[in-house]
XYZ file of N, CA, C and O in Angstrom:
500
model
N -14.583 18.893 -17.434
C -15.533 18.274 -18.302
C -16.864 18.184 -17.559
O -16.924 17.666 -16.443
N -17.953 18.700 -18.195
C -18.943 18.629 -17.495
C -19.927 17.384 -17.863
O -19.791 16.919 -18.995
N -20.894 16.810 -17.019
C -21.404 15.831 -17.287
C -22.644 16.103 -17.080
O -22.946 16.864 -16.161
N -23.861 15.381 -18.113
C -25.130 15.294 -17.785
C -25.400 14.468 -16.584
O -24.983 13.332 -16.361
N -26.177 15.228 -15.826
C -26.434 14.499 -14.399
C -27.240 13.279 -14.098
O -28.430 13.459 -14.354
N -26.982 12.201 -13.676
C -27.319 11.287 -13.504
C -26.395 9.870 -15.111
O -26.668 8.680 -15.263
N -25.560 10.577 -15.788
C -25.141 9.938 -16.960
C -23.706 8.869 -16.322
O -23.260 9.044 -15.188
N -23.278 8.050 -17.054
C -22.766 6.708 -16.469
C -21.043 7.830 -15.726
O -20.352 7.741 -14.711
N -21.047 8.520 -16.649
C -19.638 9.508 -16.499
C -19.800 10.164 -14.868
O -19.051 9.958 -13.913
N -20.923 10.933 -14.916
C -21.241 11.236 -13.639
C -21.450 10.514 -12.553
O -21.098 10.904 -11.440
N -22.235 9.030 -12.837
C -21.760 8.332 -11.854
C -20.749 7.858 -11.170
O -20.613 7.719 -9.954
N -19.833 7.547 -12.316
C -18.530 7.041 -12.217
C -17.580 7.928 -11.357
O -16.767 7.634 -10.481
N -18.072 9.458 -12.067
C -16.824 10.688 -11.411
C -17.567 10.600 -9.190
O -17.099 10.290 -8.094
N -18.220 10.850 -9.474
C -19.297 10.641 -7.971
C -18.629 9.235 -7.106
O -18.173 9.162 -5.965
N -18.729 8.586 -7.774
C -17.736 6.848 -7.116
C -16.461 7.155 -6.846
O -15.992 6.843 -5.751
N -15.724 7.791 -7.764
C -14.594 7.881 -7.865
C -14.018 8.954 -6.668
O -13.126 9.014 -5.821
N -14.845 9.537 -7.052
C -14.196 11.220 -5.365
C -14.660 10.521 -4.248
O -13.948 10.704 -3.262
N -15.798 9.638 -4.037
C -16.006 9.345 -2.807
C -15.010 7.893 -2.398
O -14.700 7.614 -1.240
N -14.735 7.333 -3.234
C -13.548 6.169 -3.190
C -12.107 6.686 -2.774
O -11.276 6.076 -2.101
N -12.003 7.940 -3.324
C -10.498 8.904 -2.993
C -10.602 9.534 -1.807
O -9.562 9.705 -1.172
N -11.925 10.029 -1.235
C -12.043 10.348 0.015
C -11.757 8.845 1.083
O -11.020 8.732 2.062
N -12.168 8.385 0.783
C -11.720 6.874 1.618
C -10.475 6.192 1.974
O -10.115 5.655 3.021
N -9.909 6.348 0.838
C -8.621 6.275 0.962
C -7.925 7.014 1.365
O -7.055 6.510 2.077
N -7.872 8.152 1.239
C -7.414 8.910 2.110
C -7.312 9.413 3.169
O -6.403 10.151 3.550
N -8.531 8.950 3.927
C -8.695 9.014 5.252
C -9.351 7.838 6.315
O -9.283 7.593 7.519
N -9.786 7.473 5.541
C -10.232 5.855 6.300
C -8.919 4.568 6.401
O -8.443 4.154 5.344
N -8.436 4.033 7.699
C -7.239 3.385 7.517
C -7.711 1.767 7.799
O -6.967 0.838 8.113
N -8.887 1.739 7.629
C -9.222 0.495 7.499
C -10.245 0.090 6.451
O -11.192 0.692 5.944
N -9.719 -1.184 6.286
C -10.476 -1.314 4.771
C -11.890 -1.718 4.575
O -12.511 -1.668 3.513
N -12.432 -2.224 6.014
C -13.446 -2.677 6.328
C -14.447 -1.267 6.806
O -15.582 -1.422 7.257
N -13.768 0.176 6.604
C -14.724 1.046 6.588
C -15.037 1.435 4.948
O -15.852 2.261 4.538
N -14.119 0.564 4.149
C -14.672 1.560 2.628
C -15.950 1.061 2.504
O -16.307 -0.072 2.826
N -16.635 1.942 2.027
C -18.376 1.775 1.588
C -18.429 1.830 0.234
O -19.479 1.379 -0.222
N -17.413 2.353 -0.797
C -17.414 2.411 -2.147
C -16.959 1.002 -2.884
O -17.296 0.854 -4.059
N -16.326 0.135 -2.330
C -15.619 -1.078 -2.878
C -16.654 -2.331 -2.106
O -17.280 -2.209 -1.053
N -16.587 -3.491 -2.980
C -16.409 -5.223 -2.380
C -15.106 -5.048 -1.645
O -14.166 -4.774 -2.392
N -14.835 -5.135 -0.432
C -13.951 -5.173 0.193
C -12.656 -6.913 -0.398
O -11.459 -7.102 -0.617
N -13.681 -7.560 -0.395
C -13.221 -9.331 -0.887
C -12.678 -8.749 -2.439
O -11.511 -9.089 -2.636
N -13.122 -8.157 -3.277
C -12.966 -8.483 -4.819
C -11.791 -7.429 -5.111
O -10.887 -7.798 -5.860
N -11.759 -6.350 -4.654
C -11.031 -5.068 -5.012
C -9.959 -4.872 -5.220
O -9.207 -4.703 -4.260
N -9.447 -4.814 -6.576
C -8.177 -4.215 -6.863
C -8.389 -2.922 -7.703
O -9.459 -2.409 -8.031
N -6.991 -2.473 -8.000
C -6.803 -1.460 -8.833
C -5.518 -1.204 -9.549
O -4.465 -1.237 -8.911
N -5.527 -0.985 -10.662
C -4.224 -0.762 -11.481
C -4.095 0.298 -11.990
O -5.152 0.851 -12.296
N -3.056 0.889 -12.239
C -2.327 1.940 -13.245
C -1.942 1.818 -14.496
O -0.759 1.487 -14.568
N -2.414 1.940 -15.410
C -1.830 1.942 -16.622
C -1.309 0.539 -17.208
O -0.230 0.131 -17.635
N -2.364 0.094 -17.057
C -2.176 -1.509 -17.454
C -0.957 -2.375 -16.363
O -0.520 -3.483 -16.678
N -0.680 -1.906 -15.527
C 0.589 -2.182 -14.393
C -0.397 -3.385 -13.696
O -1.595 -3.450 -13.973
N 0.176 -4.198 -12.882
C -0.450 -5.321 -12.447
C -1.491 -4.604 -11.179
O -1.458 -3.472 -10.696
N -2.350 -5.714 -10.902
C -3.601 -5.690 -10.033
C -3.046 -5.390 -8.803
O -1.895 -5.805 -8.664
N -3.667 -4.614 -7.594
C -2.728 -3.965 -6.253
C -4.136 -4.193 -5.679
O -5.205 -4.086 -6.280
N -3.910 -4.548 -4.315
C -4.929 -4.812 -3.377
C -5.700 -3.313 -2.653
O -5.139 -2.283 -3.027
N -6.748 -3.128 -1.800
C -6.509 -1.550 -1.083
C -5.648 -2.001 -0.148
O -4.584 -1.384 -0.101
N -5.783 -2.849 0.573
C -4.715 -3.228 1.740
C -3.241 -3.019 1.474
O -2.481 -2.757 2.407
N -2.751 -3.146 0.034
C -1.087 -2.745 -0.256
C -1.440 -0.779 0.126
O -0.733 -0.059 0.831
N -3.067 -0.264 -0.812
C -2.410 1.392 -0.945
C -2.531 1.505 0.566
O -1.713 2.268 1.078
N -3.393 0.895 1.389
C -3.397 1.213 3.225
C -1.947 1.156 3.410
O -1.430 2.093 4.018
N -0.935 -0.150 2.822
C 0.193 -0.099 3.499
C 1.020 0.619 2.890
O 2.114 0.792 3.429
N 0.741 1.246 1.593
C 2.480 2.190 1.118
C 1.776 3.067 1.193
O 2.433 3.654 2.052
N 0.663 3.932 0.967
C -0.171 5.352 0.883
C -0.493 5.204 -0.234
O 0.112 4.658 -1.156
N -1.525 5.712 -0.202
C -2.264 6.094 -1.351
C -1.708 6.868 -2.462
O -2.003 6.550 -3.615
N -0.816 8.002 -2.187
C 0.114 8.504 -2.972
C 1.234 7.810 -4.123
O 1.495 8.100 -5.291
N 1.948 6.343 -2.812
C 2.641 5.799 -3.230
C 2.535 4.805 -4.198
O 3.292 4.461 -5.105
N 0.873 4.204 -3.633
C -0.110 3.420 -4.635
C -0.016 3.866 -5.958
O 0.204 3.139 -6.927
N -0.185 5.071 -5.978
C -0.711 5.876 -7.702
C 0.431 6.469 -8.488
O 0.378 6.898 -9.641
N 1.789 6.412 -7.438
C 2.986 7.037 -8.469
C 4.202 6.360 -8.375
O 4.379 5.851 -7.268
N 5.090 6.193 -9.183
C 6.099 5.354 -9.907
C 7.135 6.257 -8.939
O 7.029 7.422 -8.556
N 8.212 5.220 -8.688
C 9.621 6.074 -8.465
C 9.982 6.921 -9.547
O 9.763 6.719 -10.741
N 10.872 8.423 -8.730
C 11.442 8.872 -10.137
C 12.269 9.408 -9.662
O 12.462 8.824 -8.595
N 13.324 10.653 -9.813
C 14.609 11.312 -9.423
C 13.931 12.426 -8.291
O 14.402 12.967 -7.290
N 12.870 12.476 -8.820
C 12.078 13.553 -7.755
C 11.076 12.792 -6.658
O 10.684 13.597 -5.813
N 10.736 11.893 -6.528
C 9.949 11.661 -5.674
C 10.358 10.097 -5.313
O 10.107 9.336 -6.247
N 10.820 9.593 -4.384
C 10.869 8.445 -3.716
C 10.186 7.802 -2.521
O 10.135 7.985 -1.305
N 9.497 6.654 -3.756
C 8.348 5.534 -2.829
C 8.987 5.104 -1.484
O 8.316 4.945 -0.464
N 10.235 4.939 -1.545
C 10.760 3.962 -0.502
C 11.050 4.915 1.087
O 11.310 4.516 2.222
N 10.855 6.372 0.492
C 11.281 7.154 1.784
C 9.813 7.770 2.188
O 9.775 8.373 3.260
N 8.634 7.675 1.445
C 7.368 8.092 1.842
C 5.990 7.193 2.199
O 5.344 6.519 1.397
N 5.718 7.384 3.685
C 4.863 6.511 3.643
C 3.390 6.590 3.496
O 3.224 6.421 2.288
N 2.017 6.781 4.145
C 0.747 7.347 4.056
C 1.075 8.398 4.527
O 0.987 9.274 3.667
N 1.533 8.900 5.793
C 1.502 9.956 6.418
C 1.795 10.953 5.706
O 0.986 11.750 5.232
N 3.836 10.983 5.501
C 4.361 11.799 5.188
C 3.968 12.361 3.665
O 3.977 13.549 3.345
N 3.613 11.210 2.778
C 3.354 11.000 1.072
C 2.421 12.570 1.330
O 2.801 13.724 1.131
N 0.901 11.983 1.915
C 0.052 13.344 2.548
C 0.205 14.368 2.876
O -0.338 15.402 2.487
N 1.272 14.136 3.941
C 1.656 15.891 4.255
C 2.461 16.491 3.349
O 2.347 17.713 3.446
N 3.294 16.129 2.435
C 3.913 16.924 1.003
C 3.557 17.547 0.340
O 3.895 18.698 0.064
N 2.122 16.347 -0.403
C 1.309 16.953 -1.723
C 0.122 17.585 -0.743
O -0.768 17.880 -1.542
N -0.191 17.828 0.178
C -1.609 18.537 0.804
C -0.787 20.089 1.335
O -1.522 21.070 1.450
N 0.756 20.262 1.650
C 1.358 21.199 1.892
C 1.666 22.163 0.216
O 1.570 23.373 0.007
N 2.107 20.863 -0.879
C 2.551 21.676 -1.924
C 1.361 21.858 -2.818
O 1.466 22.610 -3.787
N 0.385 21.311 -2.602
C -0.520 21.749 -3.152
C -2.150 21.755 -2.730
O -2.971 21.239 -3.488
N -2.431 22.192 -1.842
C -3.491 22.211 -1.027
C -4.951 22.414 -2.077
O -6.065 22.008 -1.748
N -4.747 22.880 -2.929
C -6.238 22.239 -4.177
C -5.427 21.856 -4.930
O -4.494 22.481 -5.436
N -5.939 20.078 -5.137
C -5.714 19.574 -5.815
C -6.935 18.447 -6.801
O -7.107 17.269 -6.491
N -7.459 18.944 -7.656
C -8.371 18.856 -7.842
C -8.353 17.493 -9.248
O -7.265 17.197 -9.740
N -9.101 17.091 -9.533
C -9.301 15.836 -10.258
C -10.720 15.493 -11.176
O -11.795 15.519 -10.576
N -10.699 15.242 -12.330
C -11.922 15.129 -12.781
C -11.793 13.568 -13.814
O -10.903 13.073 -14.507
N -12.851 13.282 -13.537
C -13.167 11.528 -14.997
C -13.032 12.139 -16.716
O -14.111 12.537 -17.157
N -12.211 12.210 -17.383
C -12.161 12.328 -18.958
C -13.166 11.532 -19.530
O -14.147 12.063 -20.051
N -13.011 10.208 -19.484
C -13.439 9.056 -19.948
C -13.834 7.630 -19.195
O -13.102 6.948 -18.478
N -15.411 7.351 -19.629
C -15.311 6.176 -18.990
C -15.371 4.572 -20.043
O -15.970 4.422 -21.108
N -14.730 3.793 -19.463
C -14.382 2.824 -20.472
C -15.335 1.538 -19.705
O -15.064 0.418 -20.137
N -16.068 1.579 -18.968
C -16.730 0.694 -18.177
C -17.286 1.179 -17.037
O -16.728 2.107 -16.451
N -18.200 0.749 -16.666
C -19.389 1.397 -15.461
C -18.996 0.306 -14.626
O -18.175 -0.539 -14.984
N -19.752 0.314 -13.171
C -20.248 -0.632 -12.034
C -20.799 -1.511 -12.624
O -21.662 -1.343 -13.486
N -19.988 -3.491 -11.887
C -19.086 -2.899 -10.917
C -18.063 -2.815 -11.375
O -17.386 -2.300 -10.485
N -17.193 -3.049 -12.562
C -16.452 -3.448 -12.435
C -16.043 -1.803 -13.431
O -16.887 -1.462 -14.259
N -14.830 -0.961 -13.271
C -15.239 0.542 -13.097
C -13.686 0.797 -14.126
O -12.649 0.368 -13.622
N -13.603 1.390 -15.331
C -12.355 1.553 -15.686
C -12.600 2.773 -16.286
O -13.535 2.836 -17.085
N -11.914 3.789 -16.045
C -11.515 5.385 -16.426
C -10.545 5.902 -16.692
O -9.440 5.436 -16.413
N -10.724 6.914 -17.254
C -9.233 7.635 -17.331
C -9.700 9.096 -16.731
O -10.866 9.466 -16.873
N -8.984 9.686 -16.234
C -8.757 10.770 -15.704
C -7.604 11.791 -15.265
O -6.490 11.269 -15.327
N -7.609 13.305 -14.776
C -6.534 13.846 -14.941
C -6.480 14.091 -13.647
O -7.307 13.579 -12.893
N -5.196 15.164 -13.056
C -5.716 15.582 -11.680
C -4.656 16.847 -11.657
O -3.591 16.526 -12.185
N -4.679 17.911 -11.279
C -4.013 18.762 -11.458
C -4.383 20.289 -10.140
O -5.501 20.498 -9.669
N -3.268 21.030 -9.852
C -3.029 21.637 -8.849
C -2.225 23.375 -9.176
O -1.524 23.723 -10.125
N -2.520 23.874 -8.410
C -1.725 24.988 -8.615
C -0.577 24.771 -6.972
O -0.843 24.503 -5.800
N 0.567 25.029 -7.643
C 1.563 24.923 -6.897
C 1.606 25.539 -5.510
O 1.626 26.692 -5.942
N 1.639 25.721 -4.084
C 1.394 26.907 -3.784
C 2.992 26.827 -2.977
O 3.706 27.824 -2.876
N 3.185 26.150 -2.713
C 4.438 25.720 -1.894
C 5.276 24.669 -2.534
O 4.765 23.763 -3.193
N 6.699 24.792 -2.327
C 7.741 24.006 -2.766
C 7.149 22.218 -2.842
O 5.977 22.076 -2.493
N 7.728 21.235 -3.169
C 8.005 20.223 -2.223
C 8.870 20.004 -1.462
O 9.995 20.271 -1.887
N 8.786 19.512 -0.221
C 9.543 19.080 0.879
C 9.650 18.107 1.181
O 8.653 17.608 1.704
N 10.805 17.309 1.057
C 10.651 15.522 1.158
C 11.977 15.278 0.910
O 12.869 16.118 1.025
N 12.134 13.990 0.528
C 13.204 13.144 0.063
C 13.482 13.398 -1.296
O 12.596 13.120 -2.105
N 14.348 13.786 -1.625
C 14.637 13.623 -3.057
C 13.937 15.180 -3.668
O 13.281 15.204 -4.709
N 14.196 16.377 -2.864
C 13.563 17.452 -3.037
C 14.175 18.020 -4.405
O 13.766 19.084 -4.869
């Protein structure tokens, strides 16, 4: 979806990749530059409010996906969650559909999708 530049969508998508870069590689929460470090939560699908300090402690991966027959929260942590989906799918790319609220307080929907290139390898393969 393309966006007029500088439009609330584009801002939002711009917040949003640089907030996912953070999390994903920054392991302290006092380096995110995209969040109120004090105020910040985030939810899934109407699912209750999660701190960044919980996605620092289960991964970011584990943060954003539900147990299922194929993938288990309880055997993946930041590290390993990372090395799976960056092995099975090394572009994995993501874009904002919709924004339902701007800064600060930021609610979207979005997709994220990959071309397979490698199996998964994990728990519950």
């Amino acid at each position: 979806m393309k966006h007029e530049a500088g439009s609330l969508p584009d801002l939002v998508e711009k917040l949003v990749k640089n907030w996912e870069i953070e999390a994903s590689y920054k392991t302290s929460l006092a380096d995110w530059r995209t969040i109120d470090q004090k105020t910040y939560t985030f939810s899934l699908n109407g699912g209750p409010p999660q701190t960044g300090e919980h996605m620092l402690n289960v991964g970011t991966y584990n943060a954003l996906l539900t147990a299922s027959s194929y993938y288990d929260l309880a055997h993946n942590d930041f590290e390993t969650s990372h090395k799976a989906f960056k092995r099975m799918m090394p572009t994995f790319a993501w874009e904002v559909t919709e924004v339902y609220s701007g800064p600060p307080t930021v609610v979207f929907k979005w997709r994220h999708w990959g071309d397979m290139a490698n199996d998964y390898v994990g728990y519950n393969e």
